[in-house]
mmCIF file of C-alpha atoms and ligand atoms in Angstrom:
data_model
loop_
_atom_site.group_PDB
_atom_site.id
_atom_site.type_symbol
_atom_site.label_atom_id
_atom_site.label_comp_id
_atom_site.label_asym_id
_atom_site.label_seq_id
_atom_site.Cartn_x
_atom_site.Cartn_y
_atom_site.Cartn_z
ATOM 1 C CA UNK A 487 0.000 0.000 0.000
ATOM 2 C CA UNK A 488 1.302 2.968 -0.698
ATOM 3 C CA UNK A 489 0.355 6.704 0.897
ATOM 4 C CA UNK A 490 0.332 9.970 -1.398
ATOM 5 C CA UNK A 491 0.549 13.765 0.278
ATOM 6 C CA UNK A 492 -1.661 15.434 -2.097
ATOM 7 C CA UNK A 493 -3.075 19.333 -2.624
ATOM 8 C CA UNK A 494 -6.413 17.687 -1.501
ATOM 9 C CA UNK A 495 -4.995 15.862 1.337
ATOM 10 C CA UNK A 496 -3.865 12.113 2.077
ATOM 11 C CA UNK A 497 -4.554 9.563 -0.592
ATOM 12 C CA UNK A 498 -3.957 5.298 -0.523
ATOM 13 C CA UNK A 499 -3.171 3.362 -3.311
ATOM 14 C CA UNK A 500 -4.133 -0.188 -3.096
ATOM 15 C CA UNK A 501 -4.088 -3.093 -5.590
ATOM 16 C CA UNK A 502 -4.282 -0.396 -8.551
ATOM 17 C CA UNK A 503 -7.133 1.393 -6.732
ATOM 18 C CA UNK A 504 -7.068 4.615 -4.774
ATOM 19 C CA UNK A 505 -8.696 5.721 -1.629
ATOM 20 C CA UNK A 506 -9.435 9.431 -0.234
ATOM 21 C CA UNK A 507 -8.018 9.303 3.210
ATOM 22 C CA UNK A 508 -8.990 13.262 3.355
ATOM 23 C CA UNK A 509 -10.517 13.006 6.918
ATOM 24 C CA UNK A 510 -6.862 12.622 8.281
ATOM 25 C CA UNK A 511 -4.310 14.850 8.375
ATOM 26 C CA UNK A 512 -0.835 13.526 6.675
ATOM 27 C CA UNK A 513 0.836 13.843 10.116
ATOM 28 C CA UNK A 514 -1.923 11.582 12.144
ATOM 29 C CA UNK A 515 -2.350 9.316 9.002
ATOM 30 C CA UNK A 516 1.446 8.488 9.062
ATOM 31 C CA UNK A 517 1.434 7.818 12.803
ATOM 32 C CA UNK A 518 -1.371 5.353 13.400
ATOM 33 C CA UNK A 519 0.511 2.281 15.251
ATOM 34 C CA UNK A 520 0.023 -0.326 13.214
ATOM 35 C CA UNK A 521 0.271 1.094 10.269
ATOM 36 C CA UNK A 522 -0.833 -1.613 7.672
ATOM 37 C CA UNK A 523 -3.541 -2.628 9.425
ATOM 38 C CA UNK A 524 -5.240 0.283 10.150
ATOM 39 C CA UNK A 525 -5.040 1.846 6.270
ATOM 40 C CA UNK A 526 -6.239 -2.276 5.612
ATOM 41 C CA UNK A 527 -9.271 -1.918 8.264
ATOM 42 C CA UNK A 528 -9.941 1.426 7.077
ATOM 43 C CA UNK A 529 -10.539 0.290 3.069
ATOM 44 C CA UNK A 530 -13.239 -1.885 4.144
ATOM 45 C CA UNK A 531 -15.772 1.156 4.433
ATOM 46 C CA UNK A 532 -14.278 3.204 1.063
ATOM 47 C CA UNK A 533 -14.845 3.329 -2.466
ATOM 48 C CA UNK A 534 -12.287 3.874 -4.934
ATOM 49 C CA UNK A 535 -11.643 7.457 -6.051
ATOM 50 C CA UNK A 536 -11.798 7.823 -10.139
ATOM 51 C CA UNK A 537 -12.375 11.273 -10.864
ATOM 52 C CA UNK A 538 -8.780 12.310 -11.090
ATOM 53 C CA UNK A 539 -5.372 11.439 -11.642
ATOM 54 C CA UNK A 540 -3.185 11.640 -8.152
ATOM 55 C CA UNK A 541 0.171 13.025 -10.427
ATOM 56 C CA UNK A 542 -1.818 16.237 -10.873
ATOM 57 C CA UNK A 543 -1.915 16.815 -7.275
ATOM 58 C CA UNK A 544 1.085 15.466 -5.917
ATOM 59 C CA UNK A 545 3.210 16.756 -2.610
ATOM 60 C CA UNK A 546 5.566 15.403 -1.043
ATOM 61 C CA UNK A 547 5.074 12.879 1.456
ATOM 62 C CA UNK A 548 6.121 15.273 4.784
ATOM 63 C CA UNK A 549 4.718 17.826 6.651
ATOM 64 C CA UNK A 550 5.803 18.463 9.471
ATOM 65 C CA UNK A 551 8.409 15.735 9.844
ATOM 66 C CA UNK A 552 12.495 16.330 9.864
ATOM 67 C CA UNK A 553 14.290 14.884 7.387
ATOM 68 C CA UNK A 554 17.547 12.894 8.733
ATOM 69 C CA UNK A 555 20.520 10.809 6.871
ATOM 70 C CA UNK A 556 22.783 8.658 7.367
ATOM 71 C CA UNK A 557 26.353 8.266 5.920
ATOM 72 C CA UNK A 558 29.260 5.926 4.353
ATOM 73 C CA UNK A 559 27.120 3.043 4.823
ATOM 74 C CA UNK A 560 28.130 1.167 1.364
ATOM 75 C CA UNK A 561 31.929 0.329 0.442
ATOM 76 C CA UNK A 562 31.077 2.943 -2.705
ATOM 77 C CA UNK A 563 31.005 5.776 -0.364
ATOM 78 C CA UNK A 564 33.134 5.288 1.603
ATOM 79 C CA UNK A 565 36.083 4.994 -1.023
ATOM 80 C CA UNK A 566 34.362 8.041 -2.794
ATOM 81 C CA UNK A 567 34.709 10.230 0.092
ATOM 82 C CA UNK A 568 37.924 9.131 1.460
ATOM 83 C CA UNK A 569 39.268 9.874 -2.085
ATOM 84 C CA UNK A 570 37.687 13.363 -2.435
ATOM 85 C CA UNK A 571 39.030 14.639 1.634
ATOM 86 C CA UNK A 572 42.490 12.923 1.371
ATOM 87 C CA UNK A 573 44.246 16.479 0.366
ATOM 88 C CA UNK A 574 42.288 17.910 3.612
ATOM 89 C CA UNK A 575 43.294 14.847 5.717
ATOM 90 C CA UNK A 576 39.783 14.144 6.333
ATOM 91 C CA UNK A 577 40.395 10.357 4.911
ATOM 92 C CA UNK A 578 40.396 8.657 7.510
ATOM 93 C CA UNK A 579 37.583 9.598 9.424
ATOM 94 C CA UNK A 580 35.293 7.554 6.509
ATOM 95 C CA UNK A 581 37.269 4.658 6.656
ATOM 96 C CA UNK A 582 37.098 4.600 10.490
ATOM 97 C CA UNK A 583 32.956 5.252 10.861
ATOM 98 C CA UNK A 584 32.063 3.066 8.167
ATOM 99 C CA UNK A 585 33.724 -0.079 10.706
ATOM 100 C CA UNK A 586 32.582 1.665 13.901
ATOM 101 C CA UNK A 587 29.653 0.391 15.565
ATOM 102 C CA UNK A 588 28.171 4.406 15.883
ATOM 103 C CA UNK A 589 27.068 5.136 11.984
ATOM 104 C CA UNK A 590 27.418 8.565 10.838
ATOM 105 C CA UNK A 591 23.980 10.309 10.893
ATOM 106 C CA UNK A 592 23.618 14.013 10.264
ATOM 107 C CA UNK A 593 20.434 16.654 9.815
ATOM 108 C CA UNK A 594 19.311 16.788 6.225
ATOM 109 C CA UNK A 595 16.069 19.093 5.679
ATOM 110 C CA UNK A 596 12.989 20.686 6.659
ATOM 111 C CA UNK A 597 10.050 20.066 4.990
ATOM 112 C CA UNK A 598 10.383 23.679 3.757
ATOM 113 C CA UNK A 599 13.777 22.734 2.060
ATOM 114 C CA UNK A 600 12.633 18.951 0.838
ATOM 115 C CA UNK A 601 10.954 18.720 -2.934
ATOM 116 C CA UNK A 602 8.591 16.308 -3.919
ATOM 117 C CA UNK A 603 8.177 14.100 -7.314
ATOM 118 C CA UNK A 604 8.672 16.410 -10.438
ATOM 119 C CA UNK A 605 9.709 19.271 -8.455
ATOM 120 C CA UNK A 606 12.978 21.190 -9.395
ATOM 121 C CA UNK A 607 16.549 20.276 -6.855
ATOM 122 C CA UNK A 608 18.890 23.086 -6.898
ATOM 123 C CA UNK A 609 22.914 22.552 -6.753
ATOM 124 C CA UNK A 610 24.688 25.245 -4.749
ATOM 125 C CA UNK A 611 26.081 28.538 -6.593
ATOM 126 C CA UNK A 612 29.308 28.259 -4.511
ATOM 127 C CA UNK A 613 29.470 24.469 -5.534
ATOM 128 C CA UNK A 614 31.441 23.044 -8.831
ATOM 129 C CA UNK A 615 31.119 19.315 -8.194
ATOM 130 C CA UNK A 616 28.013 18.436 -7.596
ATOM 131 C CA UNK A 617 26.349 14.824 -7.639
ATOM 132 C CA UNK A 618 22.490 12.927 -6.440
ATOM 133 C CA UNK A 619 22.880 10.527 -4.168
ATOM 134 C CA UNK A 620 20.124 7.834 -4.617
ATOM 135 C CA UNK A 621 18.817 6.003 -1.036
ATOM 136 C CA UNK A 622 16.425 4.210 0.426
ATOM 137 C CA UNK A 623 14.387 6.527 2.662
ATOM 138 C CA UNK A 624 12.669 5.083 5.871
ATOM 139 C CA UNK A 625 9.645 6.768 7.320
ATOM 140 C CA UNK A 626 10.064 6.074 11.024
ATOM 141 C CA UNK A 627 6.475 6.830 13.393
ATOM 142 C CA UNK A 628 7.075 8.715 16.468
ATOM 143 C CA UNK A 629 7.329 5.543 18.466
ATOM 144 C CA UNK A 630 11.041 5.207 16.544
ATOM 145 C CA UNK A 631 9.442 2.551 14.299
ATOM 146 C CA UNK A 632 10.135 1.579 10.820
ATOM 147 C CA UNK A 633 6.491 2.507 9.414
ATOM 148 C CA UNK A 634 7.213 2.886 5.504
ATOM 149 C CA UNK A 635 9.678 3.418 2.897
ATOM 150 C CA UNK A 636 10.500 5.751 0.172
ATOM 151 C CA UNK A 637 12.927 6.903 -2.231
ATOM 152 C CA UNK A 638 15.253 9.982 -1.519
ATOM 153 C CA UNK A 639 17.664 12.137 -3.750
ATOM 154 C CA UNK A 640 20.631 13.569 -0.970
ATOM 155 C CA UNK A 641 21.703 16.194 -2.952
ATOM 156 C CA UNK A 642 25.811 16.406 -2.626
ATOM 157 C CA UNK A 643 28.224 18.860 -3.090
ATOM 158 C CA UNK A 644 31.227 17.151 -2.877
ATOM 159 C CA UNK A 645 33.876 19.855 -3.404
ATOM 160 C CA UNK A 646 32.829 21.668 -0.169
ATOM 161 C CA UNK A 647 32.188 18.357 1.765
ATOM 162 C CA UNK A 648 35.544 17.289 0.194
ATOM 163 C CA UNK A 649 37.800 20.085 1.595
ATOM 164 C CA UNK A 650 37.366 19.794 5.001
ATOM 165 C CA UNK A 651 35.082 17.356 6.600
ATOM 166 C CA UNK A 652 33.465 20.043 8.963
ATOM 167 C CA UNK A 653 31.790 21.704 5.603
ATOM 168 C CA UNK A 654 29.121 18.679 5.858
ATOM 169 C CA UNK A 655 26.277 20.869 6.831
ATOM 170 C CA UNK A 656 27.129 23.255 4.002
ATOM 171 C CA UNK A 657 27.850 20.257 1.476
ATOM 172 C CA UNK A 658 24.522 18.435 2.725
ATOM 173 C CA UNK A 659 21.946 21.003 3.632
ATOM 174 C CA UNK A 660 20.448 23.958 1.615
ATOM 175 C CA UNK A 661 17.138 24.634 -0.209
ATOM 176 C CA UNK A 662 16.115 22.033 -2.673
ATOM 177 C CA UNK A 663 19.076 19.871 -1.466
ATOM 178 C CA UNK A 664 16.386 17.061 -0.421
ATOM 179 C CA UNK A 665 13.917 14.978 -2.452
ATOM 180 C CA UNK A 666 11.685 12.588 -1.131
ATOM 181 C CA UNK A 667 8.247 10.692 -2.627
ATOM 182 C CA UNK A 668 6.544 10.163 -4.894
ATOM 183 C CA UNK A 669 4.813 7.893 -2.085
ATOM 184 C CA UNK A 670 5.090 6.223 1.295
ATOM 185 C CA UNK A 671 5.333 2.231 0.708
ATOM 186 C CA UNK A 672 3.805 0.572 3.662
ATOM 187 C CA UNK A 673 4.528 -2.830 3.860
ATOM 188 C CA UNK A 674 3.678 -6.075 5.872
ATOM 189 C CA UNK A 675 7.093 -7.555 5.906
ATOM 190 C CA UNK A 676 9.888 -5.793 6.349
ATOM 191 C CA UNK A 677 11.732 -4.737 2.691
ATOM 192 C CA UNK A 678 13.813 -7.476 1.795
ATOM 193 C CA UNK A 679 17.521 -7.092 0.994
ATOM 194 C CA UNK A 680 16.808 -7.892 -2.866
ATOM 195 C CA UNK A 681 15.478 -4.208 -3.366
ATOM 196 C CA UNK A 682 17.163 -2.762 -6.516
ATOM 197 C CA UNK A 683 17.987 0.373 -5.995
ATOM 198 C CA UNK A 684 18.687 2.784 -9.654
ATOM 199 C CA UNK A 685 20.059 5.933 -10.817
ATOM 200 C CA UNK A 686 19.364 7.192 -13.943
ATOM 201 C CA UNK A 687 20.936 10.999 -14.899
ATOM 202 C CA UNK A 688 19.497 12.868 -18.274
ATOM 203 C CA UNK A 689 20.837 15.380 -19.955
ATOM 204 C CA UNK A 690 19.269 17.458 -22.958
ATOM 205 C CA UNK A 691 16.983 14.346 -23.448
ATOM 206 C CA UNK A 692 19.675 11.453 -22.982
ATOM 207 C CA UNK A 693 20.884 9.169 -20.671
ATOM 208 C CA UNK A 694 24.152 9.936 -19.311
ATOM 209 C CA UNK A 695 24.729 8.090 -16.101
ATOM 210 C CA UNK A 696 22.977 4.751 -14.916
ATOM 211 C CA UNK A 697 23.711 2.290 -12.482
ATOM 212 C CA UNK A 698 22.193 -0.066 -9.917
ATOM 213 C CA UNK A 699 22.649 -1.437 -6.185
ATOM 214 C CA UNK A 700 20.769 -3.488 -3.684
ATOM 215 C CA UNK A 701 19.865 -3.072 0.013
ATOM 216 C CA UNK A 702 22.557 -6.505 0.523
ATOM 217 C CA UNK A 703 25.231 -4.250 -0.443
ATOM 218 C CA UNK A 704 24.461 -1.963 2.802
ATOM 219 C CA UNK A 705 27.163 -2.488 5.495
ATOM 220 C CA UNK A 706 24.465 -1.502 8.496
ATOM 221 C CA UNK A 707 21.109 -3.001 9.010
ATOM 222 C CA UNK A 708 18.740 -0.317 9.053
ATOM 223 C CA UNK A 709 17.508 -0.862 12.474
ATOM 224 C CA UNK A 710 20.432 0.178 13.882
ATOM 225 C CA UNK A 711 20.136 2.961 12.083
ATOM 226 C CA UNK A 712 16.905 3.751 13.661
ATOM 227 C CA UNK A 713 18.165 3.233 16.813
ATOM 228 C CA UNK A 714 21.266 5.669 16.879
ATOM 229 C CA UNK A 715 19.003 8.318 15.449
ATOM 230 C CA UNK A 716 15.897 7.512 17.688
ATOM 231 C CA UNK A 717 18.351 7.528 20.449
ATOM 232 C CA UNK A 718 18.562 10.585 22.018
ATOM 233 C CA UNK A 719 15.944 12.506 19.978
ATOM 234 C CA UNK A 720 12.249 12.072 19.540
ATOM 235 C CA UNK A 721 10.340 12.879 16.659
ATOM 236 C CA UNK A 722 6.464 13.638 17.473
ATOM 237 C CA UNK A 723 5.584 13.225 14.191
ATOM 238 C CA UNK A 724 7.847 10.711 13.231
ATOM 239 C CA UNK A 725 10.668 11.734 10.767
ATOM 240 C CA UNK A 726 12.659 10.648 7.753
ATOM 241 C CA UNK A 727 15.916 8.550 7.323
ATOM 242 C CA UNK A 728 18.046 8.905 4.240
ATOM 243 C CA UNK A 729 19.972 5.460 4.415
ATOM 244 C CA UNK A 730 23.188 6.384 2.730
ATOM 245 C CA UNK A 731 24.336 6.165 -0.948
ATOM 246 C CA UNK A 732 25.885 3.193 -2.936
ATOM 247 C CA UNK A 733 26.281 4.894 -6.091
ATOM 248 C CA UNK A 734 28.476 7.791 -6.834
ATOM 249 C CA UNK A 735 29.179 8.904 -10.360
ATOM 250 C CA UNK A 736 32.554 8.739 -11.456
ATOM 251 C CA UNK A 737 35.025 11.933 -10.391
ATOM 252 C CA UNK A 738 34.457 13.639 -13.760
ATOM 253 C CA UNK A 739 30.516 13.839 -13.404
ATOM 254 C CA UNK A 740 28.622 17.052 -11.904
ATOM 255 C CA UNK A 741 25.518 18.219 -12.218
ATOM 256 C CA UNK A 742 24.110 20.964 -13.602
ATOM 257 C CA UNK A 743 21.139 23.175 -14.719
ATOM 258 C CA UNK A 744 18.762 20.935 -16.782
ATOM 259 C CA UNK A 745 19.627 17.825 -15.323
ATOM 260 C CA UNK A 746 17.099 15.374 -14.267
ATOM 261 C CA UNK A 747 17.340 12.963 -11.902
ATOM 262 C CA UNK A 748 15.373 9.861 -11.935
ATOM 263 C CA UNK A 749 15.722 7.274 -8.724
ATOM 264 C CA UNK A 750 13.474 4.097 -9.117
ATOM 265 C CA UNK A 751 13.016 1.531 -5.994
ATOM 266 C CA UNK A 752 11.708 -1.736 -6.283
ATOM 267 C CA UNK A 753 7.762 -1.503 -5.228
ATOM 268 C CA UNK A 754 8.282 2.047 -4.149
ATOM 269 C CA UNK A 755 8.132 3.705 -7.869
ATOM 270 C CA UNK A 756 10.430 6.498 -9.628
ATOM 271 C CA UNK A 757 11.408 10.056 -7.864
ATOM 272 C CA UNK A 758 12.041 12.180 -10.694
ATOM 273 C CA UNK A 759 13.861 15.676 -9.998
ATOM 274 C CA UNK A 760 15.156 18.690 -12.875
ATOM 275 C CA UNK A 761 18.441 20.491 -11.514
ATOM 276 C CA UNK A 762 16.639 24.336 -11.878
HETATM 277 O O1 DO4 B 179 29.945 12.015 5.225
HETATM 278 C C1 DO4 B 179 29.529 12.112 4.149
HETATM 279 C C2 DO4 B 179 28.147 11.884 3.730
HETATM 280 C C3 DO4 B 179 27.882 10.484 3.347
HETATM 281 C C4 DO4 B 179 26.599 10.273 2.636
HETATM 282 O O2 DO4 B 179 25.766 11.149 2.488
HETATM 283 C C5 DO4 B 179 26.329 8.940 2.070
HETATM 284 O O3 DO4 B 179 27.129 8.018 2.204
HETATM 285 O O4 DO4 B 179 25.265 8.789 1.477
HETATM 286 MG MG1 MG B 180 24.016 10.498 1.276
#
């Protein structure tokens, strides 16, 4: 089942059909414990919704949630980044969190700084190397649960995060730097570790970048994860969880204006994003 943030409130897709969930708000929607099994209980009573097409509508999936990440949690980043800091010293520090049992986690985005599906992602001005960092996206309720999934675009600039390892905010954190959506996936099962996870990067109409990973490739299970962010912080309306990148373009690749991004996710669908 998947959950859509829409201009006319919450929608749920279901086998191919979808359902107006418009008498609760995103952030209480999201929350119910139990999360399959209420939006299951609550189909009994509804009929599907026909009149319109949900694309038209689209938000994305947060409110008032915080968007979090976590870092160097795939082999692929962690030589990427240990590669792009070794002039600033900074190498060393990747190698040594991606063994340590703490994971790196750091503050993404606001809601007021995330984009939805279709919506434009901005690179910095100050910024020359700039890549999308495809990952698995966990919606986590405010009882630190693992409540849904989607796909998110951590948008990188990896010249400032490169030169000295205390530019991360700066490198991670701006307006547009954050994607997230097009939907919620809530599941019955946990996602299992066969979940493809694929870049795609167009430029004036053609494919110049594509590759693939899988969840199995991620060093950390994502409950621990959960657990070092969940920690020390709560989250009343639960929150989101970048899980970390396994594909970075090769050293020669940037983006820039006119880009788009697409990110697809087994079961979860496509985030599609244009550099503005
Ligand atoms: O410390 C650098 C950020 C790592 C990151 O964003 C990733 O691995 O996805
Ligand atoms: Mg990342």
């Amino acid at each position: 089942m998947k959950i859509y943030n829409t201009t006319k409130g919450p929608f749920v897709e279901h086998e191919g059909n979808l359902y107006s969930f418009t008498e609760s708000s995103f952030d209480v929607l999201i929350n119910q414990s139990n999360l399959y099994d209420f939006l299951e209980n609550s189909l009994a009573g509804k009929q599907p919704e026909t009149s319109f097409e949900i694309t038209d509508f689209l938000l994305a999936p947060i409110v008032s949630q915080e968007v979090w990440a976590s870092g160097v949690t795939y082999l692929r980043s962690k030589n990427a980044r240990m590669e792009e800091s070794k002039d600033a010293g900074g190498g060393d520090f990747y190698d040594r969190v991606y063994s340590a049992e703490r994971p790196e986690i750091f503050f993404k985005a606001t809601a007021a700084r995330t984009v939805g599906h279709k919506q434009n992602i901005r690179i910095r001005r100050d910024s020359k190397w700039n890549v999308p960092e495809p990952e698995l996206t966990l919606f986590v309720n405010s009882n630190n649960e693992i409540a849904g999934y989607t796909i998110g675009n951590d948008v990188s600039s990896r010249d400032i995060e490169g030169e000295n390892p205390l530019y991360l905010p700066q490198a991670k954190s701006y307006d547009k730097s954050a994607a997230i959506g097009p939907a919620i996936l809530v599941l019955k099962e946990p996602l299992t570790k066969e979940t493809q996870i694929l870049l795609e990067i167009e430029r004036e109409g053609k494919q110049i970048f594509t590759q693939s990973t899988r969840l199995s490739q991620m060093k950390r299970e994502l409950p621990e994860l959960v657990k070092y962010l969940t920690f020390e912080c709560s989250f009343p309306f639960g929150c989101f969880l970048m899980t970390g990148t396994g594909i970075v373009p090769p050293d020669s690749f940037s983006l820039i204006t006119g880009d788009t991004v697409h990110i697809s996710i087994d079961n979860i669908g496509t985030l599609s994003n244009t550099v503005e």
